[in-house]
PDB file of C-alpha atoms in Angstrom:
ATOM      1  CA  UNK A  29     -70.259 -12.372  22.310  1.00 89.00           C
ATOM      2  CA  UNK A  30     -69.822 -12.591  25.747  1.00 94.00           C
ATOM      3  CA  UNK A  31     -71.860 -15.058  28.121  1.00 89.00           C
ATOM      4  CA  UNK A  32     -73.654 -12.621  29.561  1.00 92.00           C
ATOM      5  CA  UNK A  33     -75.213 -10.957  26.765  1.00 95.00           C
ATOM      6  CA  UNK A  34     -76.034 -14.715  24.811  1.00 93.00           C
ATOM      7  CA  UNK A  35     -77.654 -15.367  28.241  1.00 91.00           C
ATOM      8  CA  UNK A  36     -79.972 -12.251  27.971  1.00 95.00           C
ATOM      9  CA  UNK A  37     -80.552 -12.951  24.252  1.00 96.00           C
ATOM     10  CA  UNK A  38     -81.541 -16.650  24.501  1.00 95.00           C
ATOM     11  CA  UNK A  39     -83.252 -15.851  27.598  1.00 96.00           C
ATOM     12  CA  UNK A  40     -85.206 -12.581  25.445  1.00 98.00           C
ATOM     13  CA  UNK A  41     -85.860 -15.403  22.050  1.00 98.00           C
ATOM     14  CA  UNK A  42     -87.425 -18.205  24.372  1.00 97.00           C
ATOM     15  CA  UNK A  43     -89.657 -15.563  26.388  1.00 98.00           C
ATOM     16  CA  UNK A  44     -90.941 -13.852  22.884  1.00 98.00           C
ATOM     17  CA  UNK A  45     -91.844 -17.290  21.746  1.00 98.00           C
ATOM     18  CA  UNK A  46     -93.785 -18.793  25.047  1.00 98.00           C
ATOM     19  CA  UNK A  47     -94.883 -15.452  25.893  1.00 98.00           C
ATOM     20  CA  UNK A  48     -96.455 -15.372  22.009  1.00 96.00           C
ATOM     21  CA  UNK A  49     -98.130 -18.455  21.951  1.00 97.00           C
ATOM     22  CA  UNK A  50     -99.521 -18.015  24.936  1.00 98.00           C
ATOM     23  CA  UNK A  51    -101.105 -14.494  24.650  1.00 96.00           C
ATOM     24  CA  UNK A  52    -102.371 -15.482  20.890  1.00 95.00           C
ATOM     25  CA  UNK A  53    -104.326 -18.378  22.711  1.00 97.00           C
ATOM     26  CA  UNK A  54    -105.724 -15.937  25.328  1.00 96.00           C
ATOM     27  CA  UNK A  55    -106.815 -13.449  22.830  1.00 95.00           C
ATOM     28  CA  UNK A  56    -108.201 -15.488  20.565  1.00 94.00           C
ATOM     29  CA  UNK A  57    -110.305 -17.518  23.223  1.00 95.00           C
ATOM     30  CA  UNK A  58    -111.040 -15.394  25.836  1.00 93.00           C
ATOM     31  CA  UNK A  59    -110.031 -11.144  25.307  1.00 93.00           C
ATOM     32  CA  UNK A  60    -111.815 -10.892  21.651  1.00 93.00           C
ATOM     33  CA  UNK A  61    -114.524 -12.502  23.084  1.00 94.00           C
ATOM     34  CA  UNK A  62    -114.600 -10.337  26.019  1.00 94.00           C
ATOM     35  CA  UNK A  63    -113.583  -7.427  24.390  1.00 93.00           C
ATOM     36  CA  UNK A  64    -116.323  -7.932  21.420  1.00 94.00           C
ATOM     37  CA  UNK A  65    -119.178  -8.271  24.030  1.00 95.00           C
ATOM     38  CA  UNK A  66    -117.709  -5.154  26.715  1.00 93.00           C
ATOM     39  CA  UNK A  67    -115.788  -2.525  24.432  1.00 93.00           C
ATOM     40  CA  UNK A  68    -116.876  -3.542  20.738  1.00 92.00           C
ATOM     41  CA  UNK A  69    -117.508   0.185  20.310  1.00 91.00           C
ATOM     42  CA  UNK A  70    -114.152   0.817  20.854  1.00 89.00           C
ATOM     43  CA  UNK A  71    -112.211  -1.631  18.963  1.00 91.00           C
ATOM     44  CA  UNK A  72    -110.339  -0.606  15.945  1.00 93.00           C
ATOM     45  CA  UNK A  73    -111.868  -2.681  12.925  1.00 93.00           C
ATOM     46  CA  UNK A  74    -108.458  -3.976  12.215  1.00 94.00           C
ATOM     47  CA  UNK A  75    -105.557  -4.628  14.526  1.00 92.00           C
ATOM     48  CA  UNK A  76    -102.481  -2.063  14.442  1.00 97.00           C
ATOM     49  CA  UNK A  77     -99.861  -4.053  13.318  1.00 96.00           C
ATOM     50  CA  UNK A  78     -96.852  -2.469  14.277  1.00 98.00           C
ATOM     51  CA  UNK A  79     -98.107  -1.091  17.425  1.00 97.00           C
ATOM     52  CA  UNK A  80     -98.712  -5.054  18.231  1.00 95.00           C
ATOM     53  CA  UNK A  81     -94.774  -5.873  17.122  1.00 96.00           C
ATOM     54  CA  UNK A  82     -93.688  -2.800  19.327  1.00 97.00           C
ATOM     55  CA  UNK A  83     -95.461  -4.060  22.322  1.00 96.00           C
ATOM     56  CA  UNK A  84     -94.200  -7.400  22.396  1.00 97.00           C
ATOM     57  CA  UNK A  85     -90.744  -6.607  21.173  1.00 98.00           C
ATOM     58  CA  UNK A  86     -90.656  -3.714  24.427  1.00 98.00           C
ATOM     59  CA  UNK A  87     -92.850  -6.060  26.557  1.00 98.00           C
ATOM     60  CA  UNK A  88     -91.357  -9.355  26.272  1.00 98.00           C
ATOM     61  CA  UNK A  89     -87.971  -7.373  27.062  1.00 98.00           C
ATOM     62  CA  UNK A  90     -89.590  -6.055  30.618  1.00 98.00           C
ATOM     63  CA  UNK A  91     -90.218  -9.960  31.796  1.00 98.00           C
ATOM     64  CA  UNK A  92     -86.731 -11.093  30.825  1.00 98.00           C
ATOM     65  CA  UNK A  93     -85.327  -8.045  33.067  1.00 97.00           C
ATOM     66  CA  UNK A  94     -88.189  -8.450  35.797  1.00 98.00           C
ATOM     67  CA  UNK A  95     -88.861 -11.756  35.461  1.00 98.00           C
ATOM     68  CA  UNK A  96     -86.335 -14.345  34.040  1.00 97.00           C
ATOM     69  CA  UNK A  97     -83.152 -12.311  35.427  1.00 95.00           C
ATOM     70  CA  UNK A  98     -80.796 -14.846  33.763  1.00 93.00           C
ATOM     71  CA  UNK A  99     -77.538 -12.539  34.488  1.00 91.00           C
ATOM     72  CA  UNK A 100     -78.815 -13.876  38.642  1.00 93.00           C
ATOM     73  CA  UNK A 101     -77.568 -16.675  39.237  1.00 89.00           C
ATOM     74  CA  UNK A 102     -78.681 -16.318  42.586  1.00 94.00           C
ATOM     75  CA  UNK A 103     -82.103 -15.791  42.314  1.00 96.00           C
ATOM     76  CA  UNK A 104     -84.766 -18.784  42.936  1.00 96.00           C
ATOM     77  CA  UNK A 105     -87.104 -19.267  40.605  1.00 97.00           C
ATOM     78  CA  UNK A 106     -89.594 -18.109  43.624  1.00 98.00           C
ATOM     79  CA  UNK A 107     -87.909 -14.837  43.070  1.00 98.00           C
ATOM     80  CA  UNK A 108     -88.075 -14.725  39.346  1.00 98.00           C
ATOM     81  CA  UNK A 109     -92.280 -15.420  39.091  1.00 98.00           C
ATOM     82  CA  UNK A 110     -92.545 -12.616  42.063  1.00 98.00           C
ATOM     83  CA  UNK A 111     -91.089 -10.650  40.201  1.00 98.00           C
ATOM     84  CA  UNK A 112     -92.493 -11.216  36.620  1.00 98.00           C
ATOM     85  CA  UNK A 113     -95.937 -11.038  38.314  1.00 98.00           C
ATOM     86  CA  UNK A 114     -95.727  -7.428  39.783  1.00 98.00           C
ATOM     87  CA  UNK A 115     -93.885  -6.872  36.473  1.00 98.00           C
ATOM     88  CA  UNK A 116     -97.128  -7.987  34.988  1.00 98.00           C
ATOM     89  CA  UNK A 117     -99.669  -6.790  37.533  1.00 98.00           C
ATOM     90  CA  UNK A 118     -98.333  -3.415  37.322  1.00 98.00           C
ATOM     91  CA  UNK A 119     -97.795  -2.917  33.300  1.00 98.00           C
ATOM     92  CA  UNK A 120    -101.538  -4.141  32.787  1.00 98.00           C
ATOM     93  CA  UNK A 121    -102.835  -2.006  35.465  1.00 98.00           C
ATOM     94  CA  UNK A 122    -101.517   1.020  33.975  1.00 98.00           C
ATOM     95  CA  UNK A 123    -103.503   0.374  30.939  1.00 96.00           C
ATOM     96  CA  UNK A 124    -106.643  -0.868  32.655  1.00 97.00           C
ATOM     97  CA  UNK A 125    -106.824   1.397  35.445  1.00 98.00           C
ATOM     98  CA  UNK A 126    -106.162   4.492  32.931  1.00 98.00           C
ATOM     99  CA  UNK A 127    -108.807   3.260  30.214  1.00 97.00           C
ATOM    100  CA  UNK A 128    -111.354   3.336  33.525  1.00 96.00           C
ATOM    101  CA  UNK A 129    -110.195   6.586  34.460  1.00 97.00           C
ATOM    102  CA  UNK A 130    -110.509   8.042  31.172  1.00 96.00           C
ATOM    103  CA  UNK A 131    -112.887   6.055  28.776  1.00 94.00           C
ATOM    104  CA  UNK A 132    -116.484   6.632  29.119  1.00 92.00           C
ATOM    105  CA  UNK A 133    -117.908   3.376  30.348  1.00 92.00           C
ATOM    106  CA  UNK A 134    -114.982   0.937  30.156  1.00 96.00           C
ATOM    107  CA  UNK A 135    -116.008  -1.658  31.948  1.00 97.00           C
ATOM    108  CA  UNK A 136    -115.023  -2.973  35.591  1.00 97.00           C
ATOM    109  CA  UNK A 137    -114.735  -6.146  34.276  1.00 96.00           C
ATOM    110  CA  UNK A 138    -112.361  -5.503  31.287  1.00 97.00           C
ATOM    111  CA  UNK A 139    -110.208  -4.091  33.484  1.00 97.00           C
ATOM    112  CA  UNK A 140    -109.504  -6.470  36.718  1.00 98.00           C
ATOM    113  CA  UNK A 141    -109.645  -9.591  33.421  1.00 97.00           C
ATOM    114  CA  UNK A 142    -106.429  -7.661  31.959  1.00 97.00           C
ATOM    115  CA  UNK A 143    -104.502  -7.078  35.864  1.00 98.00           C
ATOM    116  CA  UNK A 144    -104.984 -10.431  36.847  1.00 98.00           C
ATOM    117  CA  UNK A 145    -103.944 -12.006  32.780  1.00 98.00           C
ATOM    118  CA  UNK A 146    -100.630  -9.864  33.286  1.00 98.00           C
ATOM    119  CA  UNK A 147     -99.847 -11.057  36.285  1.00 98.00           C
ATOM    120  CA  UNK A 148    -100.579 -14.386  35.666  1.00 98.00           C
ATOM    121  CA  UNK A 149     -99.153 -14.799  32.019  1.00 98.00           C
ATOM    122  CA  UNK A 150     -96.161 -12.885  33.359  1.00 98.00           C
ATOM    123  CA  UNK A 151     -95.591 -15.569  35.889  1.00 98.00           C
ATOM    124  CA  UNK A 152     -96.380 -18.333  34.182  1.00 98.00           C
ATOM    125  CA  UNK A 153     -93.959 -17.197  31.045  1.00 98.00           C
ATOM    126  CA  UNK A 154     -91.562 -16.405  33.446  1.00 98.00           C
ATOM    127  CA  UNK A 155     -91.581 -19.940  35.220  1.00 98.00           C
ATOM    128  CA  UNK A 156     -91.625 -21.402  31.859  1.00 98.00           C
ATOM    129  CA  UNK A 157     -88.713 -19.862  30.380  1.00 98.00           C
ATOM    130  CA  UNK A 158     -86.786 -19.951  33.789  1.00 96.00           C
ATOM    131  CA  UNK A 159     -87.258 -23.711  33.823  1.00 96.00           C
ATOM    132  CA  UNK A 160     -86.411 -24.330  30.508  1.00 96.00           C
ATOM    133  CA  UNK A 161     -83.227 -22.478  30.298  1.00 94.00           C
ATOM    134  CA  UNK A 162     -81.979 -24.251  33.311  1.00 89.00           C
ATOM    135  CA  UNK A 163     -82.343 -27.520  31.841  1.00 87.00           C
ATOM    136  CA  UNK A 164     -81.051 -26.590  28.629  1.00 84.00           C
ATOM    137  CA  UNK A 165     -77.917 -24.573  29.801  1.00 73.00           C
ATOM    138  CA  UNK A 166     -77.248 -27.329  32.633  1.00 71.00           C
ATOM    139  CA  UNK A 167     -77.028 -29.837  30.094  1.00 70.00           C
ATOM    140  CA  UNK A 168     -74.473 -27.605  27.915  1.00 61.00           C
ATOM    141  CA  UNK A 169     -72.352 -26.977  31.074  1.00 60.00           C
ATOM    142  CA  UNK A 170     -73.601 -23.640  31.187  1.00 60.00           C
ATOM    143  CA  UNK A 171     -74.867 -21.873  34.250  1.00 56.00           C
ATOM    144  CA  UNK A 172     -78.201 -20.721  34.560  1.00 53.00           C
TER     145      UNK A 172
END
């Protein structure tokens, strides 16, 4: 395998696994809370399973290319957060923006909550992962 791909698979594996973590916290503390109290009526009474899987498997892949880069050597980590956040900001807003367009009632609130949690989870995985990897593959003589 050559170092470019292991790069982009390590890089994809650490992102699934901080990005996972921290959107199961965020759910299960604030968004079923949130979307209980807002959108109850239009929750599914169990979660789709393998839509979930398919969203984070495609997902997690748009913040490695967006956000962690780690076939750029040259970009700063300023770069890579930028990036993951618009990455974010505009994934979630698709979503948001089109349940308030088309959903009767979805609330306001629902939808700026879920722009501003992809941006920022986006970033903050990104800056995460970024970090990590550079210590890691320093260490291993490897460049980031």
């Amino acid at each position: 395998m050559n170092v470019r791909t292991r790069n982009w698979l390590l890089s994809y594996a650490v992102t699934a696994v901080i990005f996972a973590v921290i959107d199961v916290a965020w759910i299960t503390i604030v968004a079923n809370r949130q979307y209980e109290s807002q959108i109850g009526d239009l929750l599914a009474p169990s979660v789709n399973l393998a839509g979930a899987v398919v969203f984070y498997l495609v997902y997690v892949a748009g913040i490695v290319h967006y956000g962690v880069q780690p076939n750029h050597q040259a970009a700063t980590l300023r770069q890579r957060v930028l990036g993951a956040a618009l990455f974010g900001f505009f994934s979630y807003a698709t979503w948001a923006l089109t349940a308030l367009a088309v959903l009767k009632d979805f609330p306001v609130l629902v939808a700026l909550t879920d722009i501003a949690w992809g941006a920022a989870v986006c970033s903050a995985v990104t800056w995460l992962t970024a970090t990590l990897l550079r210590r890691v593959l320093s260490r291993a003589g490897t460049p980031a």
